Amino acid sequence: EVQLQASGGGLVQPGGSLRLSCAASGFSLSNYDMSWFREAPGKGREWVSFINVYGGYTPYADSVKGRFTISRDNAKNVVYLEMNSLKPEDTAVYSCARYRHSYFAGQVSSLDQYNLWGQGTLVTVSS
């Protein structure tokens, strides 16, 4: 079965850190660009970061730039999101998504550019 599964969420205090993982099964992650998105309570889904197949292109949303780092291990079929200096406004369900193009077509923050979504993991930042 082709699927993505996010893990690593939890409760963390403001200023703390977490590392999320997105494991792919049923296909090789090395053939696909990937993104992380998040959805906060009462808000729509927001793009967080993107990584190309080689890991050399990694744009970020302004709200997380300088605090979050996306990376990937194609041999392990996993994409990561390292989150530092967490803020209460980072509280959300985080999920990963597979870019639907086999070439770079831009619009990495648009939901319709992704054709496979993983079950999310909840991150709660609170004291």
XYZ file of C-alpha atoms in Angstrom:
127
model
C 0.000 0.000 0.000
C 1.293 3.439 -0.941
C 1.246 5.697 2.090
C 2.982 8.292 4.200
C 3.068 8.252 7.977
C 4.168 11.170 10.125
C 5.400 10.675 13.676
C 7.333 12.437 16.420
C 4.762 14.929 17.626
C 3.988 15.633 21.247
C 3.750 18.248 23.968
C 6.706 20.614 24.275
C 7.323 23.835 26.185
C 7.882 27.126 24.364
C 11.487 27.336 23.254
C 11.760 23.571 23.015
C 12.537 21.285 20.097
C 11.039 18.313 18.303
C 11.981 16.255 15.285
C 9.204 14.923 13.101
C 9.597 11.995 10.723
C 7.632 11.120 7.607
C 8.053 7.515 6.556
C 7.048 6.389 3.081
C 5.921 2.892 2.214
C 4.918 1.287 -1.053
C 7.098 3.604 -3.138
C 10.594 5.056 -3.210
C 10.836 8.494 -1.677
C 14.020 9.138 -3.676
C 11.917 9.783 -6.779
C 9.817 12.541 -5.255
C 10.038 16.060 -3.945
C 8.243 16.415 -0.621
C 6.703 19.014 1.672
C 5.552 19.447 5.224
C 2.260 21.188 5.935
C 0.471 22.011 9.173
C -3.074 22.720 10.238
C -3.732 24.674 13.408
C -7.065 24.475 15.236
C -9.652 26.560 13.412
C -7.305 27.394 10.538
C -6.637 26.043 7.081
C -3.723 23.897 6.043
C -0.493 25.882 5.794
C 2.624 24.974 3.855
C 5.739 24.789 6.043
C 8.665 23.615 3.917
C 9.680 21.784 0.746
C 12.640 19.582 -0.160
C 13.663 18.379 -3.608
C 14.845 14.824 -4.260
C 18.505 15.726 -3.732
C 17.920 17.864 -0.656
C 19.547 20.876 -2.273
C 16.473 23.098 -2.516
C 14.645 23.713 0.755
C 12.402 26.795 0.921
C 10.519 27.633 4.121
C 7.458 29.600 5.119
C 8.429 32.944 6.649
C 6.810 31.915 9.926
C 9.320 29.071 10.457
C 12.413 30.302 8.626
C 15.509 30.104 10.782
C 13.827 27.775 13.287
C 12.830 24.700 11.265
C 15.038 22.492 9.099
C 13.790 19.970 6.560
C 15.965 17.049 5.513
C 15.672 13.603 4.011
C 17.319 10.195 4.054
C 16.419 8.505 0.800
C 18.090 5.263 1.843
C 15.726 5.054 4.819
C 12.750 6.398 2.845
C 12.184 9.147 5.407
C 11.791 12.932 5.399
C 12.414 14.895 8.595
C 11.406 18.227 10.058
C 13.634 19.512 12.846
C 11.781 22.182 14.820
C 13.617 24.466 17.234
C 12.634 27.525 19.286
C 9.048 26.370 19.201
C 6.273 28.884 19.865
C 2.661 28.378 20.950
C 1.587 29.429 17.450
C 3.409 26.395 16.053
C 0.735 24.192 17.637
C -0.843 22.190 14.824
C -1.225 18.816 13.195
C 1.798 18.354 10.945
C 1.617 16.169 7.862
C 3.839 15.389 4.912
C 2.856 15.343 1.275
C 4.261 14.011 -1.976
C 4.751 16.506 -4.820
C 2.817 15.242 -7.840
C 5.243 16.325 -10.562
C 8.281 14.350 -11.753
C 9.902 17.705 -12.577
C 9.994 20.992 -10.692
C 6.851 22.931 -11.561
C 6.945 25.503 -8.787
C 3.922 26.394 -6.639
C 5.319 24.284 -3.821
C 3.012 25.915 -1.270
C -0.190 25.010 -3.155
C -2.112 22.019 -1.844
C -3.166 20.960 -5.345
C 0.463 20.247 -6.280
C 0.474 17.172 -4.034
C -1.088 13.794 -4.736
C -0.407 11.833 -1.575
C -0.894 12.965 2.009
C 0.147 11.276 5.189
C -1.710 10.976 8.436
C -0.546 13.843 10.600
C 1.109 14.084 13.974
C 0.016 16.582 16.613
C 2.495 19.110 17.968
C 1.383 21.087 21.010
C 3.550 23.945 22.281
C 2.430 25.005 25.717
C 3.778 25.672 29.188
